[in-house]
């Protein structure tokens, strides 16, 4: 090993990348990776087995972001490890049908193509682990997208910090990330013991619990006790996404469930405790923290919450979740827009099982590639949204400008069928 500046040590190959021997694109990527290493006090870089890149929506990137990507691609930068991509701002095939503008679609397609030029697999999903990018226990990866980071660390036991868009791409181009934060054993120990004393049964209950614990944890690592019986991968996905949104939690452990929870030293000796015995404050907050009262349904009695769009698939849905919605719809017609967002590859699997046709027969849409939070929702005449996702309920009002109702999957399906949020 050769010593770099400060405490960071770089291998001969890493030094060579930094010196420009692999071209200016790789040099720029190594400059980013090594600069982050120095900022965070890392002593070495570690090879990564996969990368998840975020920063895809043209709404957030704009022309400056697109130019940045194209320039990097023109410098012959290419990813060295399997790299998947976060959701875009539209369904890349059905954007017109959903009501998005041609001008936005044109620029969004250009962004996705630029990532393709860099060698990124343009998967456009926040659940890459459902389509083959599922790192194993102990593997180092560099993932952006907070819910995916939480899932990779907690449910799969892989190791990643929450990367930003450019840092994830730089890790993909160099095949390295700096060894700090959640890559290190000592930072994976829990410092907040969470005892759950109330029933936590549904996906939205798990989201509500995650919302409360995230607020308390503030980037710390929680260790849950009292949850094991109700856990499933879908519920853990909802729990982690909610904690990531409300408290930037990138890793949690659940006693008897998650892969690292059994480590003898997993609970730090100096930890705090937090008891959750009531989820109602979370439901109240997710329905009102970010949203003024919804539009009234008419004069006088029967003041009702009208819903324009019901959104499932935050994080992106798997087949089990679509199946559940189809079952609850029971061939009834929806009165609102109903979107289930997912990876295109999962949509193809759902289509093969007749699930897409079943949703469409009820008037809903199975939408690929996109996320409501980063979509140009102002282009559509939609004002109110219902979702069973705590992350969605947290982010939609400030980022997509819609008012939100948060509740169970059953409530959301009823809202879709009646057009009204159930009392
Ligand atoms: Fe995924 Fe968007 Fe939700 S990126 S986790 S669908 S906010």
Short mmCIF file of C-alpha atoms and ligand atoms in Angstrom, two decimals:
data_model
loop_
_atom_site.label_atom_id
_atom_site.label_comp_id
_atom_site.label_asym_id
_atom_site.label_seq_id
_atom_site.Cartn_x
_atom_site.Cartn_y
_atom_site.Cartn_z
CA UNK A 1 0.00 0.00 0.00
CA UNK A 2 1.14 3.51 -0.75
CA UNK A 3 0.27 6.33 1.53
CA UNK A 4 -1.98 9.06 0.12
CA UNK A 5 -2.52 12.47 1.64
CA UNK A 6 -3.60 12.69 5.30
CA UNK A 7 -4.48 9.32 6.82
CA UNK A 8 -6.06 7.73 3.78
CA UNK A 9 -4.00 4.93 2.26
CA UNK A 10 -4.49 4.10 -1.40
CA UNK A 11 -3.37 0.95 -3.19
CA UNK A 12 -1.11 1.24 -6.21
CA UNK A 13 -4.10 0.87 -8.55
CA UNK A 14 -6.06 3.53 -6.67
CA UNK A 15 -3.07 5.89 -6.83
CA UNK A 16 -2.89 5.22 -10.51
CA UNK A 17 -6.57 6.08 -10.98
CA UNK A 18 -6.00 9.30 -9.07
CA UNK A 19 -3.01 10.16 -11.22
CA UNK A 20 -5.13 9.94 -14.37
CA UNK A 21 -3.61 6.73 -15.78
CA UNK A 22 -7.11 5.35 -16.42
CA UNK A 23 -8.34 8.54 -18.10
CA UNK A 24 -9.94 11.76 -16.86
CA UNK A 25 -13.34 10.18 -16.12
CA UNK A 26 -11.88 7.61 -13.73
CA UNK A 27 -9.57 10.25 -12.28
CA UNK A 28 -12.54 12.48 -11.45
CA UNK A 29 -14.34 9.53 -9.85
CA UNK A 30 -11.31 8.65 -7.71
CA UNK A 31 -10.96 12.30 -6.69
CA UNK A 32 -14.54 12.19 -5.36
CA UNK A 33 -14.13 8.83 -3.58
CA UNK A 34 -10.81 9.76 -1.99
CA UNK A 35 -11.98 13.26 -1.01
CA UNK A 36 -14.94 11.73 0.82
CA UNK A 37 -12.58 9.29 2.49
CA UNK A 38 -10.45 12.13 3.81
CA UNK A 39 -13.45 14.19 4.92
CA UNK A 40 -14.84 11.25 6.92
CA UNK A 41 -11.49 10.08 8.28
CA UNK A 42 -11.35 6.78 6.38
CA UNK A 43 -8.02 4.98 6.37
CA UNK A 44 -8.61 2.90 3.27
CA UNK A 45 -10.98 2.25 0.41
CA UNK A 46 -12.90 -1.01 0.07
CA UNK A 47 -13.99 -2.74 -3.14
CA UNK A 48 -17.76 -2.70 -3.65
CA UNK A 49 -19.73 -5.53 -5.23
CA UNK A 50 -22.59 -3.36 -6.45
CA UNK A 51 -23.84 0.21 -6.63
CA UNK A 52 -27.30 1.78 -6.63
CA UNK A 53 -27.28 5.25 -8.14
CA UNK A 54 -29.84 7.95 -7.30
CA UNK A 55 -30.40 11.36 -8.86
CA UNK A 56 -32.37 10.36 -11.93
CA UNK A 57 -35.39 12.64 -12.20
CA UNK A 58 -34.89 15.44 -14.67
CA UNK A 59 -37.04 17.54 -12.33
CA UNK A 60 -34.20 17.46 -9.80
CA UNK A 61 -31.21 17.24 -12.13
CA UNK A 62 -32.14 19.82 -14.77
CA UNK A 63 -29.84 20.60 -17.70
CA UNK A 64 -26.83 21.11 -15.41
CA UNK A 65 -27.14 17.58 -14.06
CA UNK A 66 -27.65 16.11 -17.50
CA UNK A 67 -24.58 17.97 -18.85
CA UNK A 68 -22.55 16.68 -15.87
CA UNK A 69 -23.46 13.07 -16.74
CA UNK A 70 -22.83 13.50 -20.45
CA UNK A 71 -19.45 15.07 -19.81
CA UNK A 72 -18.45 12.22 -17.52
CA UNK A 73 -19.55 9.71 -20.16
CA UNK A 74 -17.58 11.59 -22.85
CA UNK A 75 -14.45 11.13 -20.71
CA UNK A 76 -14.81 7.37 -21.18
CA UNK A 77 -15.94 6.79 -17.60
CA UNK A 78 -17.74 3.44 -17.30
CA UNK A 79 -18.96 1.56 -14.26
CA UNK A 80 -16.74 -1.35 -13.12
CA UNK A 81 -19.29 -3.16 -10.97
CA UNK A 82 -22.98 -4.05 -11.42
CA UNK A 83 -24.83 -0.76 -11.04
CA UNK A 84 -28.57 -0.19 -10.88
CA UNK A 85 -30.55 3.04 -11.10
CA UNK A 86 -33.16 4.75 -8.92
CA UNK A 87 -36.62 5.72 -10.19
CA UNK A 88 -37.11 8.43 -12.78
CA UNK A 89 -39.79 11.12 -12.91
CA UNK A 90 -42.03 9.27 -15.39
CA UNK A 91 -42.93 5.84 -16.65
CA UNK A 92 -40.57 5.76 -19.62
CA UNK A 93 -43.13 3.98 -21.80
CA UNK A 94 -46.54 5.08 -20.51
CA UNK A 95 -45.80 8.73 -19.65
CA UNK A 96 -48.25 10.08 -22.22
CA UNK A 97 -51.07 7.87 -20.92
CA UNK A 98 -50.36 9.11 -17.37
CA UNK A 99 -50.59 12.73 -18.54
CA UNK A 100 -46.97 13.88 -18.40
CA UNK A 101 -45.65 16.34 -20.96
CA UNK A 102 -43.57 15.51 -23.99
CA UNK A 103 -41.00 18.16 -23.09
CA UNK A 104 -40.33 16.58 -19.69
CA UNK A 105 -40.34 13.05 -21.10
CA UNK A 106 -37.81 14.01 -23.76
CA UNK A 107 -35.34 15.34 -21.20
CA UNK A 108 -35.98 12.48 -18.75
CA UNK A 109 -35.21 9.93 -21.46
CA UNK A 110 -31.97 11.80 -22.19
CA UNK A 111 -30.93 11.47 -18.52
CA UNK A 112 -31.62 7.74 -18.45
CA UNK A 113 -29.71 7.30 -21.72
CA UNK A 114 -26.75 9.19 -20.25
CA UNK A 115 -26.67 6.74 -17.35
CA UNK A 116 -26.83 3.93 -19.91
CA UNK A 117 -23.77 5.38 -21.67
CA UNK A 118 -21.91 5.17 -18.36
CA UNK A 119 -22.73 1.45 -18.24
CA UNK A 120 -25.43 1.72 -15.58
CA UNK A 121 -28.26 -0.83 -15.81
CA UNK A 122 -31.18 1.55 -16.26
CA UNK A 123 -33.52 -0.30 -13.94
CA UNK A 124 -35.22 2.82 -12.56
CA UNK A 125 -36.28 1.29 -9.26
CA UNK A 126 -35.67 1.87 -5.56
CA UNK A 127 -35.97 -1.87 -4.85
CA UNK A 128 -33.01 -3.24 -6.82
CA UNK A 129 -32.94 -6.20 -4.43
CA UNK A 130 -36.17 -7.44 -6.06
CA UNK A 131 -34.53 -7.64 -9.49
CA UNK A 132 -31.23 -9.31 -8.82
CA UNK A 133 -29.09 -6.66 -7.11
CA UNK A 134 -29.26 -8.24 -3.65
CA UNK A 135 -25.90 -8.17 -1.85
CA UNK A 136 -25.11 -10.85 0.69
CA UNK A 137 -24.30 -10.63 4.38
CA UNK A 138 -21.12 -8.64 5.01
CA UNK A 139 -20.67 -7.49 1.39
CA UNK A 140 -19.57 -3.91 0.89
CA UNK A 141 -21.70 -1.95 -1.55
CA UNK A 142 -22.25 1.75 -2.31
CA UNK A 143 -25.92 2.50 -2.52
CA UNK A 144 -27.82 5.73 -2.75
CA UNK A 145 -31.59 5.89 -2.01
CA UNK A 146 -32.41 5.87 1.66
CA UNK A 147 -34.96 3.06 1.71
CA UNK A 148 -32.70 0.77 -0.32
CA UNK A 149 -29.75 1.61 1.94
CA UNK A 150 -31.81 0.66 4.98
CA UNK A 151 -32.92 -2.62 3.39
CA UNK A 152 -29.41 -3.54 2.23
CA UNK A 153 -27.87 -2.85 5.65
CA UNK A 154 -30.61 -4.16 7.89
CA UNK A 155 -32.48 -6.96 6.11
CA UNK A 156 -29.66 -8.24 3.88
CA UNK A 157 -26.79 -7.46 6.25
CA UNK A 158 -24.71 -5.81 3.53
CA UNK A 159 -22.66 -2.70 4.32
CA UNK A 160 -23.28 0.70 2.81
CA UNK A 161 -23.41 4.32 3.78
CA UNK A 162 -26.15 6.45 2.29
CA UNK A 163 -24.37 7.67 -0.81
CA UNK A 164 -25.32 10.75 -2.76
CA UNK A 165 -25.84 10.63 -6.53
CA UNK A 166 -22.30 11.67 -7.60
CA UNK A 167 -20.57 9.67 -4.85
CA UNK A 168 -22.44 6.48 -5.78
CA UNK A 169 -21.56 6.97 -9.43
CA UNK A 170 -17.93 7.63 -8.51
CA UNK A 171 -17.92 4.39 -6.50
CA UNK A 172 -19.34 2.55 -9.51
CA UNK A 173 -16.65 3.97 -11.82
CA UNK A 174 -13.77 3.18 -9.45
CA UNK A 175 -15.29 0.03 -7.92
CA UNK A 176 -14.37 1.43 -4.48
CA UNK A 177 -15.84 3.35 -1.62
CA UNK A 178 -14.24 4.83 1.48
CA UNK A 179 -14.30 2.58 4.56
CA UNK A 180 -16.08 4.68 7.17
CA UNK A 181 -19.50 4.83 8.80
CA UNK A 182 -21.62 1.72 8.33
CA UNK A 183 -18.80 -0.16 6.59
CA UNK A 184 -17.13 -0.56 10.00
CA UNK A 185 -18.19 -3.03 12.69
CA UNK A 186 -18.13 -0.50 15.50
CA UNK A 187 -20.67 1.76 13.78
CA UNK A 188 -23.13 -1.07 13.21
CA UNK A 189 -23.85 -1.52 16.90
CA UNK A 190 -27.22 -0.33 18.15
CA UNK A 191 -27.30 2.72 20.38
CA UNK A 192 -31.08 2.91 20.81
CA UNK A 193 -32.99 -0.05 22.23
CA UNK A 194 -36.63 0.17 21.12
CA UNK A 195 -39.21 -1.85 23.02
CA UNK A 196 -42.49 -2.24 21.14
CA UNK A 197 -45.45 -2.71 23.47
CA UNK A 198 -48.37 -2.14 21.14
CA UNK A 199 -49.74 -4.28 18.30
CA UNK A 200 -47.87 -3.68 15.04
CA UNK A 201 -49.58 -5.72 12.36
CA UNK A 202 -50.05 -4.03 9.03
CA UNK A 203 -47.68 -2.43 6.55
CA UNK A 204 -48.92 0.99 7.57
CA UNK A 205 -48.42 0.07 11.26
CA UNK A 206 -44.80 -0.74 10.45
CA UNK A 207 -44.52 2.58 8.63
CA UNK A 208 -46.07 4.40 11.59
CA UNK A 209 -43.64 2.70 13.98
CA UNK A 210 -40.76 3.62 11.70
CA UNK A 211 -41.92 7.22 11.59
CA UNK A 212 -41.91 7.46 15.42
CA UNK A 213 -38.60 5.65 15.90
CA UNK A 214 -36.90 7.60 13.13
CA UNK A 215 -37.82 10.88 14.83
CA UNK A 216 -36.35 9.58 18.08
CA UNK A 217 -33.29 7.90 16.59
CA UNK A 218 -31.88 10.77 14.48
CA UNK A 219 -29.33 8.69 12.52
CA UNK A 220 -28.64 6.31 15.42
CA UNK A 221 -28.95 2.53 15.01
CA UNK A 222 -32.12 1.15 16.64
CA UNK A 223 -32.46 -2.37 18.03
CA UNK A 224 -36.10 -3.50 18.13
CA UNK A 225 -37.44 -5.85 20.77
CA UNK A 226 -41.00 -7.21 20.65
CA UNK A 227 -41.51 -7.18 16.89
CA UNK A 228 -40.33 -10.58 15.71
CA UNK A 229 -43.67 -12.31 15.22
CA UNK A 230 -45.11 -9.77 12.81
CA UNK A 231 -42.06 -9.28 10.60
CA UNK A 232 -42.01 -10.02 6.89
CA UNK A 233 -39.72 -8.60 4.24
CA UNK A 234 -42.47 -6.26 2.99
CA UNK A 235 -43.10 -4.93 6.50
CA UNK A 236 -39.39 -4.49 7.15
CA UNK A 237 -39.16 -2.59 3.87
CA UNK A 238 -41.89 -0.24 5.11
CA UNK A 239 -40.28 0.11 8.56
CA UNK A 240 -36.85 0.97 7.17
CA UNK A 241 -38.18 3.38 4.54
CA UNK A 242 -40.15 5.26 7.20
CA UNK A 243 -37.17 5.54 9.56
CA UNK A 244 -34.96 6.68 6.72
CA UNK A 245 -37.46 9.41 5.85
CA UNK A 246 -38.20 10.67 9.34
CA UNK A 247 -34.76 10.26 10.92
CA UNK A 248 -32.07 9.38 8.34
CA UNK A 249 -31.72 5.92 9.87
CA UNK A 250 -29.57 3.74 7.59
CA UNK A 251 -29.42 0.58 9.69
CA UNK A 252 -31.59 -1.13 12.29
CA UNK A 253 -31.73 -4.54 13.91
CA UNK A 254 -34.74 -6.60 14.98
CA UNK A 255 -34.24 -9.18 17.69
CA UNK A 256 -34.66 -12.68 16.29
CA UNK A 257 -35.15 -11.45 12.72
CA UNK A 258 -32.40 -9.43 11.03
CA UNK A 259 -29.06 -11.10 10.26
CA UNK A 260 -26.80 -9.14 12.60
CA UNK A 261 -29.22 -8.96 15.54
CA UNK A 262 -27.73 -12.13 17.03
CA UNK A 263 -24.20 -10.75 17.32
CA UNK A 264 -23.22 -10.77 20.99
CA UNK A 265 -21.99 -7.19 20.90
CA UNK A 266 -24.74 -5.78 18.71
CA UNK A 267 -26.18 -3.57 21.46
CA UNK A 268 -23.64 -0.95 22.48
CA UNK A 269 -23.04 -0.93 26.27
CA UNK A 270 -24.01 2.73 26.42
CA UNK A 271 -27.34 2.85 24.71
CA UNK A 272 -30.56 4.71 25.31
CA UNK A 273 -33.99 3.17 25.45
CA UNK A 274 -37.27 4.11 23.82
CA UNK A 275 -40.66 2.53 24.36
CA UNK A 276 -43.42 2.60 21.75
CA UNK A 277 -46.84 1.75 23.16
CA UNK A 278 -49.13 3.71 20.82
CA UNK A 279 -48.97 4.24 17.06
CA UNK A 280 -51.79 6.78 16.92
CA UNK A 281 -49.50 9.82 17.17
CA UNK A 282 -47.73 8.65 14.02
CA UNK A 283 -50.98 8.18 12.12
CA UNK A 284 -52.07 11.64 13.25
CA UNK A 285 -48.78 13.24 12.26
CA UNK A 286 -48.61 11.54 8.87
CA UNK A 287 -52.13 12.74 8.14
CA UNK A 288 -51.68 16.28 9.32
CA UNK A 289 -48.04 17.24 9.83
CA UNK A 290 -47.55 18.03 6.21
CA UNK A 291 -51.08 18.44 4.98
CA UNK A 292 -53.79 21.01 5.48
CA UNK A 293 -57.32 19.52 5.71
CA UNK A 294 -58.33 17.99 2.39
CA UNK A 295 -60.89 19.60 0.12
CA UNK A 296 -64.50 19.32 1.34
CA UNK A 297 -66.93 17.09 -0.50
CA UNK A 298 -69.78 19.56 -0.56
CA UNK A 299 -71.96 21.96 1.41
CA UNK A 300 -73.22 21.25 4.90
CA UNK A 301 -73.32 17.70 6.22
CA UNK A 302 -71.15 14.95 4.82
CA UNK A 303 -67.94 16.97 4.69
CA UNK A 304 -65.67 14.44 3.06
CA UNK A 305 -62.06 13.99 2.10
CA UNK A 306 -61.93 13.59 -1.65
CA UNK A 307 -58.97 11.64 -2.98
CA UNK A 308 -57.61 12.13 -6.50
CA UNK A 309 -54.82 9.54 -6.55
CA UNK A 310 -54.15 6.39 -4.54
CA UNK A 311 -50.49 5.36 -4.61
CA UNK A 312 -49.08 1.95 -3.74
CA UNK A 313 -45.46 0.96 -4.29
CA UNK A 314 -43.33 3.24 -2.15
CA UNK A 315 -40.80 1.65 -1.93
CA UNK A 316 -41.46 -0.01 -5.28
CA UNK A 317 -43.83 -2.95 -4.99
CA UNK A 318 -43.16 -6.64 -5.43
CA UNK A 319 -45.61 -9.24 -6.72
CA UNK A 320 -47.08 -9.98 -3.30
CA UNK A 321 -48.11 -6.37 -2.84
CA UNK A 322 -49.81 -6.15 -6.25
CA UNK A 323 -51.58 -9.43 -5.59
CA UNK A 324 -52.95 -8.02 -2.35
CA UNK A 325 -54.32 -4.90 -4.04
CA UNK A 326 -55.91 -7.00 -6.79
CA UNK A 327 -57.53 -9.19 -4.16
CA UNK A 328 -58.91 -6.19 -2.25
CA UNK A 329 -60.18 -4.51 -5.40
CA UNK A 330 -62.22 -7.65 -6.08
CA UNK A 331 -63.02 -6.50 -9.63
CA UNK A 332 -64.61 -3.25 -8.46
CA UNK A 333 -64.06 -0.08 -10.48
CA UNK A 334 -61.96 2.74 -9.04
CA UNK A 335 -63.18 6.32 -8.99
CA UNK A 336 -59.74 7.86 -8.45
CA UNK A 337 -56.48 7.36 -10.26
CA UNK A 338 -54.78 4.30 -8.77
CA UNK A 339 -51.08 3.73 -9.36
CA UNK A 340 -48.92 0.84 -8.23
CA UNK A 341 -45.29 1.77 -8.90
CA UNK A 342 -42.58 -0.85 -9.41
CA UNK A 343 -39.52 -1.89 -11.37
CA UNK A 344 -40.23 -2.61 -15.04
CA UNK A 345 -38.88 -6.11 -14.58
CA UNK A 346 -41.34 -6.74 -11.73
CA UNK A 347 -44.13 -5.27 -13.87
CA UNK A 348 -43.30 -7.82 -16.58
CA UNK A 349 -43.55 -10.62 -14.02
CA UNK A 350 -46.85 -9.18 -12.79
CA UNK A 351 -48.14 -8.99 -16.36
CA UNK A 352 -47.23 -12.63 -16.94
CA UNK A 353 -49.37 -13.58 -13.94
CA UNK A 354 -52.36 -11.54 -15.11
CA UNK A 355 -51.99 -9.02 -12.30
CA UNK A 356 -51.49 -5.99 -14.56
CA UNK A 357 -54.61 -6.88 -16.52
CA UNK A 358 -56.55 -7.30 -13.28
CA UNK A 359 -55.52 -3.85 -12.01
CA UNK A 360 -56.32 -2.28 -15.38
CA UNK A 361 -59.70 -4.00 -15.50
CA UNK A 362 -60.55 -2.11 -12.30
CA UNK A 363 -59.37 1.17 -13.83
CA UNK A 364 -55.99 1.32 -12.08
CA UNK A 365 -52.50 1.41 -13.56
CA UNK A 366 -49.36 -0.58 -12.85
CA UNK A 367 -46.69 2.03 -13.40
CA UNK A 368 -43.02 1.25 -14.02
CA UNK A 369 -39.81 3.28 -13.67
CA UNK A 370 -41.09 6.23 -11.64
CA UNK A 371 -41.68 7.63 -8.19
CA UNK A 372 -44.41 10.18 -7.41
CA UNK A 373 -42.04 12.14 -5.16
CA UNK A 374 -39.68 13.00 -8.03
CA UNK A 375 -42.32 13.22 -10.77
CA UNK A 376 -43.49 16.55 -12.23
CA UNK A 377 -46.88 16.11 -10.52
CA UNK A 378 -47.73 19.76 -11.14
CA UNK A 379 -48.34 18.75 -14.77
CA UNK A 380 -51.36 16.67 -13.65
CA UNK A 381 -54.64 17.90 -12.25
CA UNK A 382 -54.27 16.01 -8.98
CA UNK A 383 -54.39 17.55 -5.53
CA UNK A 384 -54.93 14.83 -2.95
CA UNK A 385 -53.22 11.48 -2.54
CA UNK A 386 -53.77 8.45 -0.30
CA UNK A 387 -51.00 5.97 0.48
CA UNK A 388 -50.08 3.24 2.98
CA UNK A 389 -46.44 4.36 2.74
CA UNK A 390 -45.08 6.45 5.61
CA UNK A 391 -42.15 7.51 3.44
CA UNK A 392 -44.54 8.57 0.70
CA UNK A 393 -46.75 10.42 3.21
CA UNK A 394 -43.67 12.23 4.54
CA UNK A 395 -42.22 13.28 1.19
CA UNK A 396 -45.19 13.82 -1.10
CA UNK A 397 -46.49 17.10 0.40
CA UNK A 398 -43.16 18.98 0.34
CA UNK A 399 -41.80 17.48 -2.88
CA UNK A 400 -44.83 16.71 -5.05
CA UNK A 401 -47.18 19.35 -3.63
CA UNK A 402 -50.14 17.05 -2.98
CA UNK A 403 -52.08 16.77 0.26
CA UNK A 404 -51.92 13.31 1.80
CA UNK A 405 -54.01 10.78 3.65
CA UNK A 406 -52.10 7.92 5.28
CA UNK A 407 -53.67 4.62 6.29
CA UNK A 408 -53.88 0.89 5.73
CA UNK A 409 -53.82 -0.81 2.35
CA UNK A 410 -57.51 -1.61 2.88
CA UNK A 411 -58.37 2.05 3.54
CA UNK A 412 -56.44 3.11 0.45
CA UNK A 413 -58.25 0.59 -1.74
CA UNK A 414 -61.58 1.79 -0.36
CA UNK A 415 -60.55 5.37 -1.09
CA UNK A 416 -59.80 4.36 -4.68
CA UNK A 417 -63.17 2.65 -5.09
CA UNK A 418 -65.28 5.39 -3.46
CA UNK A 419 -63.15 8.43 -4.24
CA UNK A 420 -63.43 9.41 -0.57
CA UNK A 421 -61.05 8.80 2.33
CA UNK A 422 -62.93 6.38 4.62
CA UNK A 423 -64.04 7.97 7.89
FE1 LIG B 1 -38.92 4.71 -3.79
FE2 LIG B 1 -39.79 7.10 -4.33
FE3 LIG B 1 -40.72 5.85 -2.26
S1 LIG B 1 -37.72 6.39 -4.55
S2 LIG B 1 -38.99 4.66 -1.57
S3 LIG B 1 -41.00 5.22 -4.39
S4 LIG B 1 -40.21 8.01 -2.32
#
